[in-house]
Coordinates of C-alpha atoms in Angstrom, one line a residue:
M1 CA 0.0 0.0 0.0
V2 CA 1.0 3.6 -0.5
L3 CA 2.9 4.8 2.6
G4 CA 1.6 7.7 4.6
T5 CA 4.9 8.3 6.5
E6 CA 6.6 9.6 3.3
D7 CA 5.5 12.5 1.1
V8 CA 3.1 11.3 -1.6
T9 CA 3.2 13.4 -4.8
P10 CA 1.8 12.9 -8.3
T11 CA 5.3 12.0 -9.6
I12 CA 7.0 10.2 -6.7
F13 CA 5.7 8.1 -3.9
W14 CA 6.7 5.2 -1.6
F15 CA 4.7 2.0 -0.9
A16 CA 5.0 -0.8 1.7
V17 CA 5.5 -4.3 0.4
S18 CA 3.1 -6.9 1.9
V19 CA 4.5 -9.9 3.7
G20 CA 5.2 -12.7 1.2
A21 CA 5.4 -10.3 -1.7
S22 CA 8.6 -9.3 -3.6
V23 CA 9.5 -6.1 -5.4
Q24 CA 12.7 -5.3 -7.1
L25 CA 14.3 -2.4 -9.0
D26 CA 12.7 -1.7 -12.4
D27 CA 9.4 -3.4 -11.6
L28 CA 6.4 -1.7 -13.2
V29 CA 3.5 -1.1 -10.9
V30 CA 0.0 0.4 -10.9
V31 CA -2.1 2.1 -8.3
E32 CA -5.6 3.5 -8.5
T33 CA -7.0 6.4 -6.3
Q34 CA -10.4 8.0 -6.0
R35 CA -11.0 11.7 -6.6
P36 CA -13.4 13.5 -4.3
D37 CA -16.1 13.3 -7.1
G38 CA -15.7 9.5 -7.1
K39 CA -13.8 9.2 -10.4
T40 CA -10.8 7.0 -10.6
V41 CA -7.2 8.2 -11.5
T42 CA -4.7 5.5 -12.3
F43 CA -0.9 6.0 -11.7
Y44 CA 1.6 3.8 -13.5
G45 CA 5.2 3.9 -12.4
L46 CA 8.7 2.3 -12.2
V47 CA 10.4 1.1 -9.0
D48 CA 13.7 2.9 -8.8
N49 CA 14.6 2.2 -5.1
V50 CA 13.8 -0.5 -2.6
R51 CA 14.8 -0.7 1.1
K52 CA 14.3 -2.7 4.2
R53 CA 14.8 -1.7 7.8
H54 CA 13.8 -2.6 11.3
E55 CA 11.0 -0.8 13.0
G56 CA 10.7 -0.4 16.7
V57 CA 14.5 -0.2 17.5
T58 CA 16.8 2.7 18.2
F59 CA 20.4 1.6 17.9
E60 CA 22.1 0.0 14.9
S61 CA 23.6 -2.6 17.3
D62 CA 20.1 -3.7 18.1
V63 CA 20.0 -5.8 15.0
E64 CA 21.8 -8.6 16.9
D65 CA 19.2 -8.7 19.6
V66 CA 16.3 -8.6 17.1
V67 CA 17.8 -11.6 15.3
A68 CA 18.3 -13.4 18.6
G69 CA 14.7 -12.7 19.5
V70 CA 15.5 -10.6 22.5
L71 CA 14.1 -7.3 21.1
P72 CA 10.7 -7.2 19.4
A73 CA 10.9 -5.5 16.0
S74 CA 9.3 -5.8 12.6
V75 CA 10.9 -5.5 9.1
S76 CA 9.7 -2.6 7.0
Y77 CA 10.0 -3.4 3.2
A78 CA 9.3 -0.4 1.1
A79 CA 9.8 0.7 -2.5
R80 CA 9.9 4.1 -4.2
V81 CA 8.1 4.7 -7.5
L82 CA 8.8 7.2 -10.3
V83 CA 5.5 7.8 -12.0
T84 CA 5.6 7.2 -15.8
R85 CA 2.0 8.0 -16.6
V86 CA -1.2 9.3 -15.1
D87 CA -4.6 8.4 -16.7
P88 CA -6.5 10.6 -17.0
E89 CA -4.1 13.4 -16.5
N90 CA -5.4 14.7 -13.2
F91 CA -2.2 15.3 -11.3
I92 CA -3.4 14.7 -7.8
P93 CA -1.4 12.5 -5.4
P94 CA -2.4 9.0 -4.6
Q95 CA -4.0 8.4 -1.2
P96 CA -2.0 6.7 1.5
G97 CA -3.3 3.2 1.8
D98 CA -4.1 2.8 -1.9
V99 CA -3.2 -0.7 -3.1
V100 CA -0.2 -1.1 -5.3
R101 CA 0.1 -4.1 -7.7
H102 CA 2.4 -5.3 -10.4
A103 CA 1.5 -4.0 -13.9
R104 CA 0.6 -6.9 -16.2
G105 CA -1.0 -7.2 -19.6
R106 CA -3.0 -4.0 -20.5
E107 CA -1.7 -2.2 -17.4
L108 CA 1.9 -2.9 -18.5
D109 CA 1.1 -1.5 -22.0
M110 CA -0.3 1.6 -20.3
A111 CA 2.7 2.0 -18.0
L112 CA 5.0 1.9 -21.1
S113 CA 2.6 3.8 -23.4
A114 CA 2.4 0.9 -25.7
D115 CA -1.2 1.8 -26.4
K116 CA 0.1 5.0 -28.1
M117 CA 2.5 3.1 -30.3
K118 CA -0.1 0.7 -31.6
E119 CA 1.2 -1.0 -34.8
G120 CA 4.5 1.0 -34.5
A121 CA 5.9 -1.0 -31.5
F122 CA 8.9 -3.3 -31.8
P123 CA 10.7 -5.1 -29.0
G124 CA 13.7 -3.3 -27.6
G125 CA 14.7 -6.0 -25.0
L126 CA 13.2 -7.7 -22.0
L127 CA 12.3 -6.1 -18.7
A128 CA 13.5 -7.6 -15.4
D129 CA 10.3 -9.8 -15.1
G130 CA 10.7 -11.1 -18.7
Q131 CA 8.1 -8.9 -20.4
P132 CA 9.1 -7.2 -23.7
L133 CA 9.9 -3.5 -23.7
P134 CA 8.0 -1.9 -26.7
L135 CA 9.9 0.8 -28.5
N136 CA 8.0 3.3 -30.7
F137 CA 9.3 2.9 -34.3
R138 CA 7.8 6.2 -35.2
F139 CA 10.4 7.8 -33.0
V140 CA 13.1 5.9 -34.8
N141 CA 12.2 6.1 -38.5
G142 CA 11.8 9.9 -38.5
E143 CA 8.1 10.2 -38.6
Q144 CA 7.8 11.7 -35.1
G145 CA 11.5 11.7 -34.1
G146 CA 14.6 10.0 -35.2
H147 CA 18.1 8.6 -34.3
I148 CA 19.4 6.4 -31.5
N149 CA 22.4 7.2 -29.4
I150 CA 24.3 4.7 -27.3
S151 CA 26.9 5.5 -24.6
G152 CA 29.1 3.3 -22.6
I153 CA 32.6 2.0 -21.7
S154 CA 34.3 0.3 -24.6
G155 CA 34.3 -3.5 -24.4
V156 CA 31.9 -3.6 -21.4
A157 CA 28.8 -1.7 -22.5
T158 CA 28.3 -3.8 -25.6
K159 CA 27.2 -0.8 -27.6
T160 CA 27.6 -2.4 -31.1
S161 CA 25.9 -5.6 -29.9
Y162 CA 22.8 -3.7 -28.9
A163 CA 22.8 -1.7 -32.1
L164 CA 22.8 -4.9 -34.0
F165 CA 20.0 -6.4 -31.9
L166 CA 17.9 -3.3 -32.6
L167 CA 18.5 -3.7 -36.4
H168 CA 17.6 -7.4 -36.1
S169 CA 14.4 -6.5 -34.2
I170 CA 13.4 -3.8 -36.8
F171 CA 14.1 -6.1 -39.7
T172 CA 12.4 -9.3 -38.4
S173 CA 9.6 -8.1 -36.1
G174 CA 7.4 -7.0 -38.9
V175 CA 7.2 -3.4 -37.6
M176 CA 8.2 -2.0 -41.0
D177 CA 5.2 -3.8 -42.6
R178 CA 2.9 -2.6 -40.0
V179 CA 3.8 1.1 -40.5
G180 CA 3.8 0.8 -44.3
L181 CA 7.5 0.6 -44.9
G182 CA 7.7 -3.2 -45.5
S183 CA 8.6 -3.4 -49.2
G184 CA 10.3 -1.2 -51.7
Q185 CA 10.7 -1.5 -55.4
G186 CA 10.9 -5.0 -56.7
G187 CA 9.6 -6.4 -53.4
T188 CA 12.7 -5.8 -51.5
S189 CA 12.7 -4.4 -48.0
S190 CA 12.6 -0.6 -47.9
G191 CA 14.8 -0.6 -44.8
R192 CA 18.6 -0.7 -45.3
A193 CA 21.4 -0.5 -42.8
I194 CA 25.1 0.5 -43.2
I195 CA 27.5 -0.4 -40.5
F196 CA 31.1 0.9 -40.3
N197 CA 33.2 -1.7 -38.7
V198 CA 36.1 0.0 -36.8
K199 CA 37.2 -2.7 -34.4
G200 CA 38.7 -6.0 -35.7
E201 CA 36.9 -8.3 -38.1
D202 CA 34.0 -9.1 -35.7
L203 CA 31.3 -7.9 -38.0
L204 CA 32.3 -9.8 -41.1
F205 CA 30.4 -12.9 -39.9
L206 CA 26.9 -11.4 -39.3
D207 CA 25.5 -13.7 -42.0
K208 CA 26.7 -16.8 -40.1
P209 CA 24.8 -18.6 -37.3
N210 CA 26.5 -18.4 -33.8
N211 CA 27.5 -21.8 -32.4
K212 CA 27.1 -20.5 -28.8
V213 CA 23.7 -18.9 -28.9
A214 CA 21.7 -22.0 -27.9
D215 CA 23.9 -22.7 -24.8
K216 CA 24.1 -19.1 -23.8
E217 CA 20.3 -18.6 -24.1
T218 CA 19.6 -21.7 -22.1
E219 CA 22.0 -20.5 -19.3
A220 CA 20.5 -17.0 -19.3
S221 CA 16.9 -18.2 -19.2
A222 CA 17.7 -20.5 -16.3
A223 CA 19.5 -17.8 -14.4
K224 CA 16.7 -15.3 -14.8
G225 CA 13.9 -17.8 -14.3
F226 CA 12.4 -17.5 -17.8
A227 CA 10.3 -20.3 -19.1
A228 CA 11.7 -19.9 -22.7
D229 CA 14.7 -18.5 -24.4
R230 CA 14.7 -14.7 -24.9
Y231 CA 14.2 -14.7 -28.6
T232 CA 11.0 -16.7 -28.2
M233 CA 9.8 -14.3 -25.4
L234 CA 10.6 -11.3 -27.7
G235 CA 8.8 -12.9 -30.7
L236 CA 12.0 -12.7 -32.8
P237 CA 13.6 -15.4 -34.9
R238 CA 16.9 -16.8 -33.6
Q239 CA 18.8 -16.4 -36.9
P240 CA 21.6 -14.4 -38.4
F241 CA 21.2 -11.5 -40.8
R242 CA 20.1 -12.9 -44.1
D243 CA 20.5 -10.2 -46.8
T244 CA 24.1 -8.9 -46.4
Q245 CA 27.1 -7.6 -48.3
F246 CA 30.6 -7.0 -46.9
L247 CA 33.0 -4.4 -48.2
A248 CA 36.7 -3.9 -47.3
P249 CA 39.5 -1.8 -48.6
P250 CA 41.9 -3.5 -51.1
R251 CA 45.1 -5.0 -50.0
S252 CA 48.0 -2.6 -50.5
G253 CA 50.3 -3.3 -53.5
A254 CA 47.7 -5.1 -55.6
S255 CA 47.6 -4.2 -59.3
G256 CA 45.6 -5.0 -62.4
D257 CA 43.1 -7.8 -61.8
A258 CA 44.9 -8.8 -58.5
I259 CA 42.5 -6.8 -56.3
V260 CA 41.7 -8.6 -53.1
P261 CA 40.2 -7.4 -49.8
N262 CA 42.5 -6.5 -47.0
T263 CA 41.0 -9.0 -44.5
D264 CA 42.6 -11.8 -42.6
Q265 CA 39.8 -14.0 -41.3
R266 CA 37.4 -13.9 -44.2
S267 CA 37.8 -13.2 -47.9
E268 CA 35.0 -15.2 -49.4
G269 CA 32.0 -13.0 -49.9
V270 CA 34.0 -9.8 -49.2
T271 CA 34.2 -7.2 -52.0
P272 CA 37.1 -4.7 -52.1
F273 CA 36.0 -1.1 -52.6
I274 CA 38.0 1.5 -54.6
F275 CA 37.3 5.1 -55.6
G276 CA 38.2 6.0 -59.2
L277 CA 40.7 8.9 -59.5
R278 CA 38.3 10.7 -61.9
E279 CA 35.4 10.1 -59.5
F280 CA 37.6 11.5 -56.6
C281 CA 37.8 14.8 -58.5
A282 CA 34.2 14.9 -60.0
R283 CA 32.6 14.2 -56.6
R284 CA 34.7 16.8 -54.8
M285 CA 36.3 14.3 -52.3
L286 CA 39.4 16.4 -51.7
E287 CA 38.0 18.1 -48.6
Y288 CA 37.7 14.7 -46.8
V289 CA 41.4 14.2 -47.1
F290 CA 41.8 17.0 -44.6
S291 CA 39.9 16.1 -41.4
D292 CA 40.7 19.4 -39.8
S293 CA 40.7 21.8 -42.7
A294 CA 38.6 24.3 -41.0
G295 CA 41.4 25.0 -38.5
S296 CA 43.0 27.3 -41.0
L297 CA 40.9 29.7 -43.2
N298 CA 43.7 30.1 -45.7
L299 CA 44.2 26.4 -46.0
G300 CA 40.4 25.9 -46.4
Y301 CA 40.4 28.4 -49.2
V302 CA 43.2 26.6 -51.0
I303 CA 41.4 23.3 -50.6
G304 CA 38.1 24.7 -52.0
N305 CA 39.9 26.3 -55.0
V306 CA 41.9 23.2 -55.9
E307 CA 38.8 21.1 -55.5
E308 CA 36.9 23.3 -57.9
K309 CA 39.8 23.1 -60.5
L310 CA 39.9 19.3 -60.2
F311 CA 36.1 19.1 -60.6
R312 CA 36.2 21.1 -63.8
L313 CA 39.1 19.0 -65.0
A314 CA 37.2 15.7 -64.4
N315 CA 34.1 17.0 -66.2
V316 CA 36.0 17.6 -69.5
Q317 CA 37.3 14.0 -69.6
T318 CA 35.9 12.1 -72.6
A319 CA 38.1 8.9 -72.7
P320 CA 36.7 5.9 -70.9
G321 CA 38.5 4.9 -67.7
T322 CA 39.1 6.2 -64.2
H323 CA 42.3 8.3 -65.0
L324 CA 42.7 12.0 -65.7
S325 CA 44.2 13.3 -68.9
V326 CA 46.0 16.7 -68.7
T327 CA 47.8 18.7 -71.4
D328 CA 49.4 21.4 -69.2
W329 CA 52.2 19.3 -67.7
R330 CA 55.2 19.0 -70.0
P331 CA 58.5 17.2 -69.5
D332 CA 60.5 20.2 -70.5
E333 CA 58.7 22.3 -67.9
Q334 CA 59.7 20.2 -64.9
T335 CA 62.9 18.6 -63.7
E336 CA 61.5 15.2 -62.9
I337 CA 58.7 13.1 -64.3
P338 CA 57.0 10.9 -61.8
E339 CA 57.7 7.2 -62.6
G340 CA 54.9 5.4 -64.3
I341 CA 53.3 8.5 -66.1
D342 CA 51.8 7.4 -69.4
W343 CA 52.0 9.6 -72.5
G344 CA 49.3 9.8 -75.1
D345 CA 49.9 10.3 -78.8
V346 CA 49.2 14.1 -78.7
G347 CA 51.2 14.8 -75.6
D348 CA 48.5 14.2 -73.0
I349 CA 49.6 12.8 -69.7
Q350 CA 47.4 10.2 -68.1
I351 CA 47.4 10.5 -64.3
K352 CA 46.6 7.1 -62.9
T353 CA 47.6 7.2 -59.3
F354 CA 47.0 9.4 -56.3
D355 CA 50.8 9.9 -56.1
H356 CA 50.8 11.3 -59.7
L357 CA 47.8 13.6 -58.9
I358 CA 49.8 15.1 -56.0
S359 CA 52.8 15.6 -58.2
Y360 CA 50.5 17.4 -60.7
L361 CA 49.2 19.7 -57.9
E362 CA 52.7 20.4 -56.7
Y363 CA 53.6 21.5 -60.2
K364 CA 50.5 23.7 -60.6
L365 CA 50.9 25.3 -57.2
L366 CA 54.6 25.6 -56.6
E367 CA 56.7 24.8 -59.7
E368 CA 55.1 26.2 -62.8
N369 CA 56.3 29.6 -64.0
D370 CA 59.7 29.3 -62.4
G371 CA 58.2 28.5 -58.9
A372 CA 55.4 31.1 -59.0
G373 CA 52.8 28.5 -59.8
D374 CA 49.8 28.9 -62.1
K375 CA 48.0 32.1 -61.1
K376 CA 44.6 30.5 -61.7
W377 CA 45.4 27.8 -59.2
V378 CA 47.4 29.9 -56.7
L379 CA 45.1 33.0 -56.5
N380 CA 47.7 35.1 -54.5
Q381 CA 48.0 32.6 -51.7
A382 CA 51.2 32.6 -49.7
Q383 CA 53.8 30.0 -50.5
G384 CA 53.7 28.7 -46.9
T385 CA 50.0 27.9 -47.2
L386 CA 50.5 26.2 -50.5
R387 CA 53.4 24.1 -49.2
A388 CA 51.3 23.2 -46.1
F389 CA 48.6 22.0 -48.5
T390 CA 50.9 19.8 -50.5
R391 CA 52.7 18.6 -47.4
R392 CA 49.5 17.3 -45.9
L393 CA 48.6 15.6 -49.1
R394 CA 52.0 13.9 -49.1
G395 CA 51.4 12.9 -45.5
V396 CA 48.3 10.9 -46.4
Q397 CA 49.5 9.6 -49.7
K398 CA 50.5 6.2 -48.5
H399 CA 47.2 5.8 -46.7
L400 CA 44.9 6.7 -49.6
S401 CA 46.8 5.4 -52.6
P402 CA 45.3 1.9 -52.4
L403 CA 41.8 3.4 -52.2
I404 CA 42.0 6.0 -55.0
R405 CA 43.1 4.6 -58.3
G406 CA 43.0 5.7 -61.9
D407 CA 44.2 2.5 -63.6
L408 CA 40.9 0.7 -63.5
S409 CA 38.8 -0.2 -66.6
P410 CA 35.2 0.9 -66.7
A411 CA 34.1 -2.6 -65.8
Q412 CA 36.4 -2.7 -62.8
A413 CA 35.4 0.7 -61.7
E414 CA 31.7 -0.4 -61.6
K415 CA 32.6 -3.7 -59.9
Y416 CA 34.6 -2.1 -57.1
R417 CA 32.8 1.1 -56.6
P418 CA 31.0 0.9 -53.2
N419 CA 27.3 0.9 -53.5
L420 CA 25.4 1.0 -50.2
L421 CA 22.0 1.9 -51.4
R422 CA 21.2 -1.0 -53.9
G423 CA 21.3 -4.7 -53.4
A424 CA 21.8 -6.0 -49.8
Q425 CA 19.6 -4.9 -46.9
L426 CA 22.7 -4.8 -44.5
S427 CA 26.1 -3.5 -45.7
V428 CA 29.1 -3.8 -43.5
V429 CA 32.0 -1.5 -44.4
D430 CA 35.1 -2.9 -42.8
I431 CA 37.6 0.0 -42.2
H432 CA 39.4 -1.4 -39.1
N433 CA 42.7 -2.0 -41.1
L434 CA 42.8 1.5 -42.4
S435 CA 44.8 4.3 -40.7
G436 CA 43.0 7.2 -39.0
P437 CA 43.1 9.5 -42.0
A438 CA 41.9 6.8 -44.3
Q439 CA 39.0 5.9 -42.0
M440 CA 37.9 9.5 -41.8
F441 CA 38.1 9.8 -45.6
V442 CA 36.0 6.7 -46.2
V443 CA 33.3 7.5 -43.6
G444 CA 33.0 11.1 -44.8
V445 CA 32.8 10.3 -48.5
M446 CA 30.3 7.4 -48.0
L447 CA 28.0 9.4 -45.6
R448 CA 27.9 12.3 -47.9
E449 CA 26.9 10.1 -50.8
V450 CA 24.1 8.6 -48.8
F451 CA 22.9 12.1 -47.7
E452 CA 23.0 13.5 -51.2
H453 CA 21.1 10.5 -52.5
K454 CA 18.4 10.9 -49.9
E455 CA 18.2 14.7 -50.6
K456 CA 17.5 13.8 -54.2
Y457 CA 15.1 10.9 -53.8
G458 CA 13.5 11.5 -50.4
R459 CA 12.2 9.1 -47.8
Q460 CA 11.2 6.2 -50.1
D461 CA 13.8 4.0 -48.3
T462 CA 14.8 4.3 -44.7
V463 CA 18.6 4.0 -44.2
F464 CA 20.0 3.2 -40.8
V465 CA 23.7 4.2 -40.3
V466 CA 25.5 2.5 -37.5
L467 CA 28.7 4.4 -36.5
D468 CA 30.8 3.8 -33.4
E469 CA 33.3 6.3 -32.0
L470 CA 31.3 9.4 -32.6
N471 CA 33.7 11.3 -30.4
K472 CA 36.3 10.7 -33.1
Y473 CA 34.2 11.7 -36.1
A474 CA 32.1 14.5 -34.5
P475 CA 34.2 15.9 -31.5
R476 CA 32.6 18.7 -29.5
D477 CA 35.4 21.2 -29.8
D478 CA 36.8 20.6 -33.4
S479 CA 35.3 21.0 -36.8
S480 CA 35.7 19.0 -40.0
P481 CA 33.8 18.1 -43.1
I482 CA 32.8 14.8 -41.6
K483 CA 31.3 16.5 -38.6
D484 CA 29.4 18.7 -40.9
V485 CA 27.8 15.7 -42.6
L486 CA 26.9 14.1 -39.3
L487 CA 25.3 17.3 -38.2
E488 CA 23.2 17.5 -41.3
I489 CA 22.1 13.9 -40.7
A490 CA 21.3 14.5 -37.1
E491 CA 19.3 17.7 -37.8
R492 CA 17.8 17.0 -41.2
G493 CA 18.3 13.3 -41.7
R494 CA 15.1 12.1 -40.2
S495 CA 13.0 14.1 -42.6
L496 CA 15.0 12.4 -45.5
G497 CA 14.9 8.9 -44.1
I498 CA 18.4 8.7 -42.8
I499 CA 18.6 7.4 -39.2
L500 CA 21.9 7.6 -37.3
I501 CA 22.5 4.9 -34.7
G502 CA 25.6 6.4 -33.1
A503 CA 27.7 5.1 -30.3
Q504 CA 30.5 6.5 -28.2
Q505 CA 32.3 5.9 -24.9
T506 CA 31.7 9.5 -23.7
A507 CA 28.7 11.5 -24.8
S508 CA 30.3 14.6 -23.2
E509 CA 33.0 14.6 -25.9
V510 CA 30.5 14.4 -28.8
E511 CA 29.0 17.4 -30.6
R512 CA 26.0 18.3 -28.4
R513 CA 23.5 18.8 -31.3
I514 CA 24.2 15.2 -32.5
V515 CA 23.5 13.6 -29.2
S516 CA 20.5 15.9 -28.3
N517 CA 18.8 15.1 -31.6
A518 CA 18.5 11.4 -30.8
A519 CA 15.0 10.5 -29.8
I520 CA 16.0 7.2 -28.1
R521 CA 19.0 7.3 -25.7
V522 CA 20.7 4.2 -24.5
V523 CA 23.3 3.8 -21.7
G524 CA 25.4 0.8 -20.9
R525 CA 28.1 0.6 -18.3
L526 CA 29.4 4.1 -17.6
D527 CA 32.3 5.6 -15.8
L528 CA 30.8 7.2 -12.7
A529 CA 32.5 10.5 -13.3
E530 CA 31.2 10.5 -16.9
A531 CA 27.7 9.7 -15.6
E532 CA 27.5 13.0 -13.7
R533 CA 28.1 15.1 -16.8
P534 CA 25.1 17.2 -18.1
E535 CA 24.6 14.9 -21.1
Y536 CA 23.2 12.2 -18.8
R537 CA 20.7 14.4 -16.9
F538 CA 17.9 12.5 -18.6
L539 CA 18.8 9.7 -16.1
P540 CA 17.5 10.2 -12.6
Q541 CA 20.2 10.2 -9.9
S542 CA 19.5 6.6 -8.8
F543 CA 20.0 5.4 -12.4
R544 CA 23.2 7.3 -12.8
G545 CA 24.6 5.5 -9.9
R546 CA 23.5 2.2 -11.2
A547 CA 25.1 2.9 -14.6
G548 CA 28.5 2.2 -13.1
I549 CA 27.6 -1.5 -12.3
L550 CA 25.6 -2.5 -15.3
Q551 CA 26.7 -5.9 -16.7
P552 CA 27.2 -6.7 -20.4
G553 CA 23.9 -7.3 -22.1
T554 CA 22.1 -4.9 -19.8
M555 CA 21.1 -1.4 -20.9
L556 CA 19.1 1.6 -19.7
V557 CA 16.7 2.7 -22.5
S558 CA 15.0 6.1 -22.6
Q559 CA 12.3 7.0 -25.2
P560 CA 10.0 9.9 -25.5
D561 CA 6.8 8.0 -24.7
V562 CA 8.1 7.0 -21.2
P563 CA 9.5 9.8 -19.1
N564 CA 11.9 7.6 -17.1
P565 CA 14.5 5.2 -18.4
V566 CA 13.9 1.4 -18.3
L567 CA 16.4 -1.3 -17.6
I568 CA 16.4 -4.1 -20.1
N569 CA 18.4 -7.1 -21.1
Y570 CA 18.7 -8.5 -24.6
P571 CA 19.6 -11.9 -26.0
F572 CA 23.0 -13.3 -26.9
P573 CA 23.7 -12.6 -30.7
A574 CA 22.3 -15.3 -33.0
W575 CA 24.9 -14.2 -35.5
A576 CA 28.6 -14.9 -35.2
T577 CA 30.6 -12.0 -33.9
R578 CA 34.0 -13.6 -34.6
K579 CA 35.4 -16.5 -36.6
D580 CA 35.4 -19.1 -33.8
E581 CA 31.7 -18.5 -33.2
V582 CA 30.7 -19.5 -36.8
D583 CA 28.3 -22.5 -36.7
D584 CA 29.6 -24.5 -39.7
L585 CA 27.3 -27.5 -38.7
G586 CA 24.0 -25.6 -39.0
G587 CA 23.1 -26.2 -35.4
R588 CA 23.9 -30.0 -35.4
K589 CA 26.6 -31.8 -33.5
A590 CA 29.7 -33.2 -35.2
E591 CA 28.8 -36.8 -34.5
D592 CA 25.4 -36.3 -36.2
V593 CA 26.7 -35.0 -39.6
G594 CA 29.1 -37.8 -40.5
D595 CA 32.7 -38.1 -41.4
D596 CA 32.1 -37.6 -45.1
W597 CA 30.5 -34.2 -44.5
L598 CA 33.3 -33.1 -42.2
R599 CA 35.9 -34.1 -44.8

């Protein structure tokens, strides 16, 4: 019953737990009270604190005498409730003595506002008592809100694992069919996901079943007292991702047709991706080579000017291929010709490598006209700024040369050009083997292409972008072209059908507008000092303290329909997250498949 010894308010109250009953943190409860006119007001809430203490004793040492039976005392078992909903919205306090009970069935739906979600609900995990937590897809797909942000300590908070579970739930729960987004052109799903893999090769096996999932789910269900495995309780199939493609950068040093992905654990089914040199110029990719170009206005001006010149140069190319042909670079006008330059019949030079392109820019900016440079390229910029520009290009040359090539045939260019918006439902872009500058380049270029595509064609397909380490790509204090793209996605993406599922260790180090635009906020294990930062004020104080002891597979989820966060757990991945988890036997045991099959 609602306690009368503690203040009772419309938003917080305490209740006494009856003898023989049990209440734990995160239980959802309901209480009904009567207004003076006889009408009923129902309060739904979440237990955020429980405590027991002896009543009728004075000193702390009295506990020994109570246990020994010398002193008479009773145990007070009470719980505090944070109200999540009042129906109807008459914000009067409950009456001391009102009966409090567990929320089940329709009452649970009311407590979590599932009745407002209707057909737009999809499971976001299991509550402590095994009931599914409904998430409102309309606050994910951009209809009423958009974006998901996940925070937590690396390796412990399991941020990527939960992001993958959410994708699995969205794609297999049928929610996209129920809200009218189930099929696109040709009968394919209109929902697509792009995952940038930045840590190891763990995400290159998402299409393979996990050989540990059955045992792990059996153990988890037994430990939590569930009658079935968690996939069954959530109404989701226990299966890997079905419609997938895997992209990886090419192995350095490959030439001609010998283009293979730079992966160690898996090569079958992985396609290398390459940007054509002409495409690099025509699509204005130069700015993404400089992750901090905005730090210098003069340098930014040079980058913009050179980018425009290369754009015009690429647009006048008529010969097939991915190279650039130039006529204003003569052997008698320079002291050294870069090795490998091809000469055409009429004196044209075919630039086929990123190295050659840099040499051409060095000539136009610093060497032509006896060191004065081409006035149309230089535009009265100081030599120091021009040299800083070329020096930075040389600094990233070895990192980007395998990715930007002009020696591909048209067929090869089409084969190896990354295409994330056609074909597979789930695209994994593996960039973990790339250096920092190359990772920034790939993420920036691909995100901008997706954004420009959606600007042109609108919301007809919903694209989910999963990006970890947001504090690296969109830091709070620095600016960069990549950060600008992420800001555009965060602020305008939901209206275009681009949903960012971003993750980071510390939300306090990420651009505030990106984090604040996320409709659904998720927190795993947090450093306690980080948990006290303003970015986590959406968590009540009791939840901030608990964030420091959350175990892997447990998250705090906040969504607009429910004013307080909810603790959930989610199932072990049904897809392999590393090579040794791949179930090559299709769920059978080795002794059942036979020696012939194994050989």
